[in-house]
Structures are given as C-alpha cells and as structure tokens.
mmCIF file of C-alpha atoms in Angstrom:
data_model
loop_
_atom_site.group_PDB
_atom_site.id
_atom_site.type_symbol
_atom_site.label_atom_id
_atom_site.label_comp_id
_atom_site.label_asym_id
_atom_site.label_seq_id
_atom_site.Cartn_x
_atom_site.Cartn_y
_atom_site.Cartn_z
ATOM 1 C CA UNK A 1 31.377 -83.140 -17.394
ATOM 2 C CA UNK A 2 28.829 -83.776 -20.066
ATOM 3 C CA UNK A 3 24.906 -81.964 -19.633
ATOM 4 C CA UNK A 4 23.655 -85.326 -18.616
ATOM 5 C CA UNK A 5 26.195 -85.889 -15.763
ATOM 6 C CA UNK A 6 25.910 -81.983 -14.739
ATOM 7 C CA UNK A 7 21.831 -82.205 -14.282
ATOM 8 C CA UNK A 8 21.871 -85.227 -12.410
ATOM 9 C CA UNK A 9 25.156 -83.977 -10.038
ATOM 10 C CA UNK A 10 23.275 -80.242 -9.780
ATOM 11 C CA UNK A 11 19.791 -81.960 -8.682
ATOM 12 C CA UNK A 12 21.631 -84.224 -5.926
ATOM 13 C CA UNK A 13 22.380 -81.093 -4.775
ATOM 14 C CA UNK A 14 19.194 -79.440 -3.923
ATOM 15 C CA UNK A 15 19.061 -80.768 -1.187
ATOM 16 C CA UNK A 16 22.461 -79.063 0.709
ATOM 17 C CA UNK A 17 21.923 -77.139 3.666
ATOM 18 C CA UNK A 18 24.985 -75.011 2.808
ATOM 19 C CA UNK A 19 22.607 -71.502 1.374
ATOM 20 C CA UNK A 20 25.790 -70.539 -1.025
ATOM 21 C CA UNK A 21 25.734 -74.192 -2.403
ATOM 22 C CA UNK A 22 22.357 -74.114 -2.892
ATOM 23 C CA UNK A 23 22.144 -70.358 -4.166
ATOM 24 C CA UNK A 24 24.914 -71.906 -7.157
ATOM 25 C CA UNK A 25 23.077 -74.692 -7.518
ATOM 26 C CA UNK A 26 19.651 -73.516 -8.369
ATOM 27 C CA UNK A 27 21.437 -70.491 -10.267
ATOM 28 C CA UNK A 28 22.868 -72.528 -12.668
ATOM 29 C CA UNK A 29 19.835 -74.763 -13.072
ATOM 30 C CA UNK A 30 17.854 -71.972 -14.090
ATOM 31 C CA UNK A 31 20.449 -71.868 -16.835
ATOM 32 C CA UNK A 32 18.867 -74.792 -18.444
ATOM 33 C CA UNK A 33 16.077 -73.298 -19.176
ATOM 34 C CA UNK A 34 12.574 -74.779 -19.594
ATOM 35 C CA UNK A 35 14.106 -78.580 -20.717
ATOM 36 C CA UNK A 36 14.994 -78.570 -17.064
ATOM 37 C CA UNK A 37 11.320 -78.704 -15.467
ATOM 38 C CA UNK A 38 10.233 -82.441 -16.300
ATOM 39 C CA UNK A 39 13.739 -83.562 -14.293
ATOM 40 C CA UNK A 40 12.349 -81.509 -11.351
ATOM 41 C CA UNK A 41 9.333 -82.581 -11.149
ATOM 42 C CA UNK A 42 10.295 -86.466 -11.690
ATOM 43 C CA UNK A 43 12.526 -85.466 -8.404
ATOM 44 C CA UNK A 44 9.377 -84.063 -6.922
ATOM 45 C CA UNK A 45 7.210 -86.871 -7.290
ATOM 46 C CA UNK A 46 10.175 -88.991 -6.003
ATOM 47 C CA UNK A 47 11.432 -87.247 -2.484
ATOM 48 C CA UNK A 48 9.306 -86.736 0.773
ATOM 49 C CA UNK A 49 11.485 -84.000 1.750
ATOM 50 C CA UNK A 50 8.601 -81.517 2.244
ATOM 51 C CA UNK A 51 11.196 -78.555 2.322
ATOM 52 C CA UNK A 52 13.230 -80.191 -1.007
ATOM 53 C CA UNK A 53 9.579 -80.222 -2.336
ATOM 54 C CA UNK A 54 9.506 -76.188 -1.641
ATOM 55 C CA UNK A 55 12.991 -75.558 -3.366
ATOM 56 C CA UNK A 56 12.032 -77.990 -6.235
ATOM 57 C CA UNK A 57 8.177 -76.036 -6.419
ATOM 58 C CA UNK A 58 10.676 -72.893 -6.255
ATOM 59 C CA UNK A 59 13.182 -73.475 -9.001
ATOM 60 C CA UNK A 60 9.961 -74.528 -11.295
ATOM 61 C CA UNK A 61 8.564 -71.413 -10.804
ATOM 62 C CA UNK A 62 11.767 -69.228 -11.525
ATOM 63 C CA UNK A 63 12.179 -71.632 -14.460
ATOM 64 C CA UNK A 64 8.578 -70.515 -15.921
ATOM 65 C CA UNK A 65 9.532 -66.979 -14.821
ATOM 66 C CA UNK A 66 12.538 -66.565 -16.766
ATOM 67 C CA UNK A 67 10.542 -67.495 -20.036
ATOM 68 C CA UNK A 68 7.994 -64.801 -19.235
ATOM 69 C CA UNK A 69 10.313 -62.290 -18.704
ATOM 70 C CA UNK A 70 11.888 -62.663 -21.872
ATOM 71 C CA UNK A 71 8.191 -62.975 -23.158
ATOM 72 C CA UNK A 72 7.424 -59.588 -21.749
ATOM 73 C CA UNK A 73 10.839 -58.139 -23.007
ATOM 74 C CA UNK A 74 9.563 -59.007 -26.540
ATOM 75 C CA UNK A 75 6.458 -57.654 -26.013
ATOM 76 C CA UNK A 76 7.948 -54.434 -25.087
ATOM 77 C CA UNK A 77 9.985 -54.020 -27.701
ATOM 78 C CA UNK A 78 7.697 -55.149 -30.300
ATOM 79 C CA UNK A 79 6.002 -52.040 -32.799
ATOM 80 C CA UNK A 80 2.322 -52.243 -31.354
ATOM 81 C CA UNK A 81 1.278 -52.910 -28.158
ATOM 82 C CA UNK A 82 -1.684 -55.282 -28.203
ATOM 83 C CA UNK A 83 -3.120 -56.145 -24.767
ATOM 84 C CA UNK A 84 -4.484 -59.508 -25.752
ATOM 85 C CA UNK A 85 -0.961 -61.072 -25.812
ATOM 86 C CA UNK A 86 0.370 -59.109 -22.437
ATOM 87 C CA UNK A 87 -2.689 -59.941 -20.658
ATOM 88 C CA UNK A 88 -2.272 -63.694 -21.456
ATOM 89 C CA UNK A 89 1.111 -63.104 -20.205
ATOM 90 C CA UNK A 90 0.084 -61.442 -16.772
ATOM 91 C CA UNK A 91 -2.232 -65.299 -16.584
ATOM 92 C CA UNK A 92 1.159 -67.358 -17.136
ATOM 93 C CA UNK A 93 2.175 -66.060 -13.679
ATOM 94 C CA UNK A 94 0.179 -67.966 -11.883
ATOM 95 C CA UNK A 95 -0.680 -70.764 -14.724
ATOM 96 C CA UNK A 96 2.161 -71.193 -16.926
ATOM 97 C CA UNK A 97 0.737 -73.786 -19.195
ATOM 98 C CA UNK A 98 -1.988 -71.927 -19.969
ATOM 99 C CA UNK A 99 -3.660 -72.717 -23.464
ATOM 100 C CA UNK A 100 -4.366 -69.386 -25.072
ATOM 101 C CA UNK A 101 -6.682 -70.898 -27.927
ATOM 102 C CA UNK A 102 -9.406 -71.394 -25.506
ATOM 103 C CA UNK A 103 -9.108 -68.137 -24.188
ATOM 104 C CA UNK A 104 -9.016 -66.086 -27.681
ATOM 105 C CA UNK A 105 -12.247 -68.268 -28.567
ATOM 106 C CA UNK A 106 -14.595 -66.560 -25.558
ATOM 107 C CA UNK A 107 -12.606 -63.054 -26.589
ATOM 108 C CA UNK A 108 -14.073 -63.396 -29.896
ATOM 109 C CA UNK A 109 -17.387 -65.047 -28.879
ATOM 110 C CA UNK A 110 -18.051 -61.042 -26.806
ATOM 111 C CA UNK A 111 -15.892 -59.129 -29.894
ATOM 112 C CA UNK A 112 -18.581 -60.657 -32.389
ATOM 113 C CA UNK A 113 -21.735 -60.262 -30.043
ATOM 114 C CA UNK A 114 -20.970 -56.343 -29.340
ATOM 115 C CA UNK A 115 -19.956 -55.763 -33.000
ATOM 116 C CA UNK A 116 -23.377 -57.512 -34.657
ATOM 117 C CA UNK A 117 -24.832 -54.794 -32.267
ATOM 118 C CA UNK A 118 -22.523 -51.691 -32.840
ATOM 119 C CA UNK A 119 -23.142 -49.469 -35.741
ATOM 120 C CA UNK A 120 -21.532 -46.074 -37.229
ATOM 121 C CA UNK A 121 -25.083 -43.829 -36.188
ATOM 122 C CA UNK A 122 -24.531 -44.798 -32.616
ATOM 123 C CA UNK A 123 -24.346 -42.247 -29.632
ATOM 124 C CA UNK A 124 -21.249 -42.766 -27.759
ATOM 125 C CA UNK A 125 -23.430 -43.339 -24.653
ATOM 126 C CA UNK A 126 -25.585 -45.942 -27.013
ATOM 127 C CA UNK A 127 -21.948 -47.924 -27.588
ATOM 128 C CA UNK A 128 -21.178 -48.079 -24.129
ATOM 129 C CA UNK A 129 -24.313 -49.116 -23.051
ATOM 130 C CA UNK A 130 -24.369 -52.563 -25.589
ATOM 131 C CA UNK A 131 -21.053 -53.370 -24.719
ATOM 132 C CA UNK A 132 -22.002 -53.008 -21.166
ATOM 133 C CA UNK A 133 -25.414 -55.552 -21.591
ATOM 134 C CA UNK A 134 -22.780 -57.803 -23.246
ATOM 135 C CA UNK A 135 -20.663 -58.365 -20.740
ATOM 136 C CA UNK A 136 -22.594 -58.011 -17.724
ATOM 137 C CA UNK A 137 -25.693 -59.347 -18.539
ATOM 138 C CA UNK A 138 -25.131 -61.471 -21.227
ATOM 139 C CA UNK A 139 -21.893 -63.194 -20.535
ATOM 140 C CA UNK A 140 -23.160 -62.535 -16.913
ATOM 141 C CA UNK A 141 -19.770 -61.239 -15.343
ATOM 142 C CA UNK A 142 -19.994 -60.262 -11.678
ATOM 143 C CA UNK A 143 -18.088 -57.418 -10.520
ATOM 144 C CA UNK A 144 -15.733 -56.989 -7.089
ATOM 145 C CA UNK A 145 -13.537 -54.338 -6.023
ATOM 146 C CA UNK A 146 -9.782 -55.239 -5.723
ATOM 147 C CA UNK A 147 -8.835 -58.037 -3.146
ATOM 148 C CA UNK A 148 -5.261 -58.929 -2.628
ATOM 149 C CA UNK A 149 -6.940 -61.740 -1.245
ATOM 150 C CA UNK A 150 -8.097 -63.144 -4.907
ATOM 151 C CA UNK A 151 -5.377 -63.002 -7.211
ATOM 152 C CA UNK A 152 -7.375 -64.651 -9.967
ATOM 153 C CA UNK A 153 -10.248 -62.029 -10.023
ATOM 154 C CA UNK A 154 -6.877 -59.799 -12.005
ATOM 155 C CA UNK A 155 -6.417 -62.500 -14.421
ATOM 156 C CA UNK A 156 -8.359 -62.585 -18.089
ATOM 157 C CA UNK A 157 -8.594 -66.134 -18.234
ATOM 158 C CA UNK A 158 -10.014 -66.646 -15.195
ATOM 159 C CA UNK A 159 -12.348 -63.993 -15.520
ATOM 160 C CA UNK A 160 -14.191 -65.267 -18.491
ATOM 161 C CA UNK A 161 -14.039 -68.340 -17.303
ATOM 162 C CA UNK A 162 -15.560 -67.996 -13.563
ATOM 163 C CA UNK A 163 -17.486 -64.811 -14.516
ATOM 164 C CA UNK A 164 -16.114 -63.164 -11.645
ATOM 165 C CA UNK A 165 -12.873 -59.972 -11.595
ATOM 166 C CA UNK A 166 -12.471 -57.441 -9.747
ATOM 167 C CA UNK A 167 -12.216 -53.706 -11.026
ATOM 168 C CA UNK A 168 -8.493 -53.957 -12.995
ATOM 169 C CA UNK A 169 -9.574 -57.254 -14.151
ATOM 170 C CA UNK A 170 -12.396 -56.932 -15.598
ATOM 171 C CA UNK A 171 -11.065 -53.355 -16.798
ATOM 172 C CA UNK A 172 -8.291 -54.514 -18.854
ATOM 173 C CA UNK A 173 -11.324 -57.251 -20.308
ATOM 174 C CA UNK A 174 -13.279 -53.720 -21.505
ATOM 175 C CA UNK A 175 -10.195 -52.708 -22.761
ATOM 176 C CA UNK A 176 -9.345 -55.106 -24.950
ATOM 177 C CA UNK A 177 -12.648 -55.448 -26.454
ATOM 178 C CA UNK A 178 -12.729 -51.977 -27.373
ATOM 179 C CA UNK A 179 -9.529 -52.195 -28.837
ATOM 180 C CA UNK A 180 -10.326 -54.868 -31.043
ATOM 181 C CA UNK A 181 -13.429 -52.854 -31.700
ATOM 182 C CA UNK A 182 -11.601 -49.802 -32.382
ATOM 183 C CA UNK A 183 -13.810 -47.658 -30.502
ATOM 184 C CA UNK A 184 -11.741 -45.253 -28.041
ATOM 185 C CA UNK A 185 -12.047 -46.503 -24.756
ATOM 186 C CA UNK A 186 -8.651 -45.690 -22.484
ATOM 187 C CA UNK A 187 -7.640 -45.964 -19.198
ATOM 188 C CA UNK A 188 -7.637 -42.582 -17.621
ATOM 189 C CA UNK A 189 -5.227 -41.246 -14.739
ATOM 190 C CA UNK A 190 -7.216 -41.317 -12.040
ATOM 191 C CA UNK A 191 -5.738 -41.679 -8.650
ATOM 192 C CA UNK A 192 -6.526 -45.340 -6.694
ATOM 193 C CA UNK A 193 -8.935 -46.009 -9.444
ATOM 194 C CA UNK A 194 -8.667 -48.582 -12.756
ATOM 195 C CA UNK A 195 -11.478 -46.143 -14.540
ATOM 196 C CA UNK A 196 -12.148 -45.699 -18.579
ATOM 197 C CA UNK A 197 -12.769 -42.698 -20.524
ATOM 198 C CA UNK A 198 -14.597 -42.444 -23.517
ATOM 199 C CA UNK A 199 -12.221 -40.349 -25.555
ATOM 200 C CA UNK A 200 -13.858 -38.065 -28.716
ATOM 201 C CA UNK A 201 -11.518 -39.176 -31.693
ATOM 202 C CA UNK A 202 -9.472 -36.605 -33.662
ATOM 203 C CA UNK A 203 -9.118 -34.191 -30.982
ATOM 204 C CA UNK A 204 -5.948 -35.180 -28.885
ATOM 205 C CA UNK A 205 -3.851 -31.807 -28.450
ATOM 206 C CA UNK A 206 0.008 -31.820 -28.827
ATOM 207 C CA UNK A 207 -0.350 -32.208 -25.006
ATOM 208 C CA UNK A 208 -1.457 -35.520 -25.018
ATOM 209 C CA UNK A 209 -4.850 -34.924 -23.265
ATOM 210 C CA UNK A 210 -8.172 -35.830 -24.559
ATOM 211 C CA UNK A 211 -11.977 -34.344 -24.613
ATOM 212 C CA UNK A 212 -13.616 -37.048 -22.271
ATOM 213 C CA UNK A 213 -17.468 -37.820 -23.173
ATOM 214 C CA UNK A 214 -17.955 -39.425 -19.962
ATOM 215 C CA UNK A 215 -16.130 -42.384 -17.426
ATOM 216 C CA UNK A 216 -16.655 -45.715 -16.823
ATOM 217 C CA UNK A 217 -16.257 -47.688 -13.862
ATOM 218 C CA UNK A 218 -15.509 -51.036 -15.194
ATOM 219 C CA UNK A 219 -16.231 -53.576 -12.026
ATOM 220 C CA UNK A 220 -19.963 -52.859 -12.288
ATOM 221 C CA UNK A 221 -19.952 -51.159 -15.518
ATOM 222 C CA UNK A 222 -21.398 -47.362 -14.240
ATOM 223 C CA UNK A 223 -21.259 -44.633 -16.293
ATOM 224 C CA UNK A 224 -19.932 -41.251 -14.717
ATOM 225 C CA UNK A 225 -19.726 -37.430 -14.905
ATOM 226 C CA UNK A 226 -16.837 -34.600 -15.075
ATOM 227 C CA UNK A 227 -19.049 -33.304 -12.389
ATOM 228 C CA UNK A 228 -18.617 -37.146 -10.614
ATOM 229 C CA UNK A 229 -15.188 -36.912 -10.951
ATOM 230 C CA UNK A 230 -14.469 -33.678 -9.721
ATOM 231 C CA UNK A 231 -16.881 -34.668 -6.292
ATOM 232 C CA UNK A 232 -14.363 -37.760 -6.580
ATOM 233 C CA UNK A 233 -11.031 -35.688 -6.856
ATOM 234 C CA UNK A 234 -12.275 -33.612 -3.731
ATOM 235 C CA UNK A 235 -13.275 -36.771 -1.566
ATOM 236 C CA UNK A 236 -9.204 -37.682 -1.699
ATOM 237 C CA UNK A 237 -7.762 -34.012 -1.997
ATOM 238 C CA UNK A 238 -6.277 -34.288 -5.314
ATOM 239 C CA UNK A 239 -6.173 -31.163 -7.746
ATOM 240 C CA UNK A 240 -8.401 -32.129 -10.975
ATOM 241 C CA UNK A 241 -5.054 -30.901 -13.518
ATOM 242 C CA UNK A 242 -5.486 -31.687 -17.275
ATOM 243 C CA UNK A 243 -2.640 -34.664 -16.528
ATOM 244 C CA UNK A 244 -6.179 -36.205 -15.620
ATOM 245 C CA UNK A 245 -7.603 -35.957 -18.865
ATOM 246 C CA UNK A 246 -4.032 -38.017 -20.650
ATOM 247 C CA UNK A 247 -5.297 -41.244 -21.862
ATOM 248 C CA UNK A 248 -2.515 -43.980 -20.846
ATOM 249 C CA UNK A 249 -0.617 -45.991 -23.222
ATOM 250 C CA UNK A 250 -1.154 -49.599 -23.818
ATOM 251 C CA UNK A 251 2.088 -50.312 -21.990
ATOM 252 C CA UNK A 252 0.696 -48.056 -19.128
ATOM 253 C CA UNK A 253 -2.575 -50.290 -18.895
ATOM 254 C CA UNK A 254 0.081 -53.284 -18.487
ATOM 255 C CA UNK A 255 2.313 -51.621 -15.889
ATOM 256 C CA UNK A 256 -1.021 -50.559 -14.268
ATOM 257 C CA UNK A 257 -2.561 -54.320 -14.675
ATOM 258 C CA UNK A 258 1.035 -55.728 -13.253
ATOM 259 C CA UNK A 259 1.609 -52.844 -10.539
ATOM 260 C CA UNK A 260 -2.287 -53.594 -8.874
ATOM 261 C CA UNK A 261 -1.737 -57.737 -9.226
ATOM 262 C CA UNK A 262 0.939 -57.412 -7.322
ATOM 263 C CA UNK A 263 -0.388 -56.619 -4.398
ATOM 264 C CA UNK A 264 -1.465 -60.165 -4.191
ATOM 265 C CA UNK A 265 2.324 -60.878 -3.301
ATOM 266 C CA UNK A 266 2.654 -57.754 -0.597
ATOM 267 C CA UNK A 267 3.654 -60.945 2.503
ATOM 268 C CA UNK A 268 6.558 -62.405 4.273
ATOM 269 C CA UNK A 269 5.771 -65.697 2.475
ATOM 270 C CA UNK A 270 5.358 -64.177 -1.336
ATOM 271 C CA UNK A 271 8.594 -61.759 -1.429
ATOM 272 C CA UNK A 272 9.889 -63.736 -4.587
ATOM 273 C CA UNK A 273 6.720 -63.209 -6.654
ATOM 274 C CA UNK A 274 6.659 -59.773 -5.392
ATOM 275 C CA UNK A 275 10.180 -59.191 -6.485
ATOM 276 C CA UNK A 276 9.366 -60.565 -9.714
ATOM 277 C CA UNK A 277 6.566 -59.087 -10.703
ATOM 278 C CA UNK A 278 7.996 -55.293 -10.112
ATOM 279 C CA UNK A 279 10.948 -56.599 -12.053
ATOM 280 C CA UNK A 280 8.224 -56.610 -14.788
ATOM 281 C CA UNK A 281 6.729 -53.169 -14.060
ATOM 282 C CA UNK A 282 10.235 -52.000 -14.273
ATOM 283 C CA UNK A 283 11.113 -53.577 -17.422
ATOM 284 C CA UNK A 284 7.963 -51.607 -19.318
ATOM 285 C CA UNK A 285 9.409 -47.867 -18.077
#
C-alpha cells in the first residue's frame, strides 16, 4: 500500500468504535509527522461527528506535540541554555504556530529601553529599580499571582502582548531580560515561590551558593530582605539552609516554568496535556 492509499485508509478509520483500532490508528498517524495535519483538518472541516471532531482536534495536538518534544530534546542537549528559545517553546503548547519574530521584536524593544538606562556606576538596587519602571510602568505589565485558571498569564507571548502574567510568567520575562543584559538575576530556591535573587558576581563557592544582595518578587516587582525571607521561611516551617542561597540553572528555570504551567492541566478533562507536559519536566532531569 502506497503513503497516499495508507493516509486516506488510516483517516476512514478514525472514526471506529473498536478503542484498540483506534489506539493503532492514531498511533501510526502520528508517525507521519507534521505533513499529516492539513489532511486532518480538511476531515475536520468536512464531518459533523462532534466526537470524530474531538479525536481529529486530538491527533492535531499530539501531532504538534511530538515536534515540540523533539524541540525541547534539542534544546536540552544543546551547549547553552538560552531561555528565549525554551520559553517560546513552553508558548507552542498552547499556540503551535506561533510566529516568534514578533515576539523577539517587543523582547528587544524592553532589552534596548533598560540598557540606554543601565550603566557600569550603578548600585545593584539602582539596576533593579530601572528595569523594574521598564516593565511595569513603562510597558505597563500588570501583575497576578498563579491561577490554574489562566494558562496564558505563564506564557511570554501572551504576556507582552496582553500586559498581564502571573508571578512565573512574568518571572521567567525578568529573567530573560537580565540574561540578555548580563546582569545576575537567578531564580532562587525558595519553597512555593517563583522569586529572583540578585546574585554579587565572582563570589559563587565550590558549593554552588551565592551572596544574595536582596530578592525580588517578580509579579509586582517588590524588592525584599534576608530578614523578609527568613519571616517568610518561618510562616511555612521550612529551615532557611544555604541550599536556599543555590541559584538554579537555566534548565531549572524551564523545569520550574513547565512544572507550575502545568497545573493548568491538573482535571479529568486535561490528563493528556498533563501527561505531556511532565513528560517534558522529565526529559530536562
């Protein structure tokens, strides 16, 4: 049987209400690969089968999935970790034909307003503070805490876009400014929170951990204290160990990005996404 013959025999078949037909079926039309989407959605737009419309909506989805897991796998194996390109990746979840140019345009637009403004005799306090009136007063972004609810307020697209994210969101934004910015900025480990720590440069011990200025809590921008922290470490019981102090890895803030967005997908009716999205988390250990 020719390819041609195959993919018209395989999508007659969607339709079977035997599950182990069905399971073959759709396994091996994920073989395909992306070429395989415009014949699904041509057999959308041409059934009124609402529940062949879910398994079509379905496959599409696992289609666009497989790509970004292979995306991701490169990612992960590549020699430097950028966030820009994982971040876009985390988007292509939920929108995957997203056009990055647009997006790297407004990442540059805030990169080139906070370095105009940045200079070497800067406090670290004084840097923080002008990338904060960037992006929350200038670009105008309005902070949330994090809401399975709104899946879009994790996503860096749709954050610059709608000027809305919640605290991972529009954390992983500060994030990648800084890094473009080179000023040392990293996510710290701190228990149920997505918060920043301005790191001092040069004085990382053979431990790993870091001499922390100061923390930043990135959904409203607010600047806090070892002495706020430690009030904060007492609130939830947890011992304030040097572990604490350990800036995370690039591929950390991903698995941390990927680990709170999935949440989103914690239902009966979202088990798939769920299931694909830890496969994710899992693939950066």
């Amino acid at each position: 049987m020719d390819d041609k013959n195959e993919v018209n025999a395989l999508l007659n078949l969607i339709d079977d209400p035997d599950s182990e037909i069905y399971e073959a079926v759709s396994n091996r039309i994920i073989t395909y690969g992306l070429p395989m989407i415009p014949n699904l959605e041509h057999l959308w737009e041409t059934t009124e089968d609402k529940e062949v419309q879910e398994r079509i909506e379905l496959l599409i989805h696992r289609l666009y999935f497989s790509g970004l897991h292979t995306d991701f796998k490169q990612w992960n194996e590549a020699g430097h970790h950028e966030l820009t390109p994982a971040l876009l990746l985390i988007a292509k979840f939920l929108y995957p034909e997203l056009q990055a140019a647009k997006v790297l345009h407004h990442v540059e637009r805030l990169r080139r307003n906070i370095w105009l403004e940045i200079n070497n005799y800067l406090t670290p306090l004084e840097q923080v503070h002008i990338i904060n009136s960037i992006i929350y007063n200038y670009i105008g972004i309005k902070g949330n805490t994090n809401n399975p609810e709104r899946p879009t307020e994790y996503l860096l697209p749709q954050i610059l876009e709608s000027k809305r994210g919640n605290q991972t969101g529009i954390g992983s934004l500060y994030l990648l400014l800084v890094e473009l910015l080179d000023i040392p900025i990293r996510l710290m480990r701190i228990p149920h929170q997505f918060v920043l720590g301005y790191c001092k440069p040069g004085l990382g011990d053979a431990t790993g951990n870091y001499d922390v200025d100061f923390f930043i809590e990135p959904s409203l921008g607010q600047i806090f204290t070892h002495t706020d922290l430690q009030h904060y470490l007492t609130k939830i019981a947890v011992p304030n160990t040097p572990d604490l102090l350990r800036p995370q890895s690039n591929r950390e803030v991903i698995q941390q990005v990927l680990t709170d967005f999935r949440e989103c997908f914690n239902n009966e009716l979202q088990k798939v996404q769920y299931q694909e999205l830890e496969s994710l988390i899992h693939l950066l250990d």
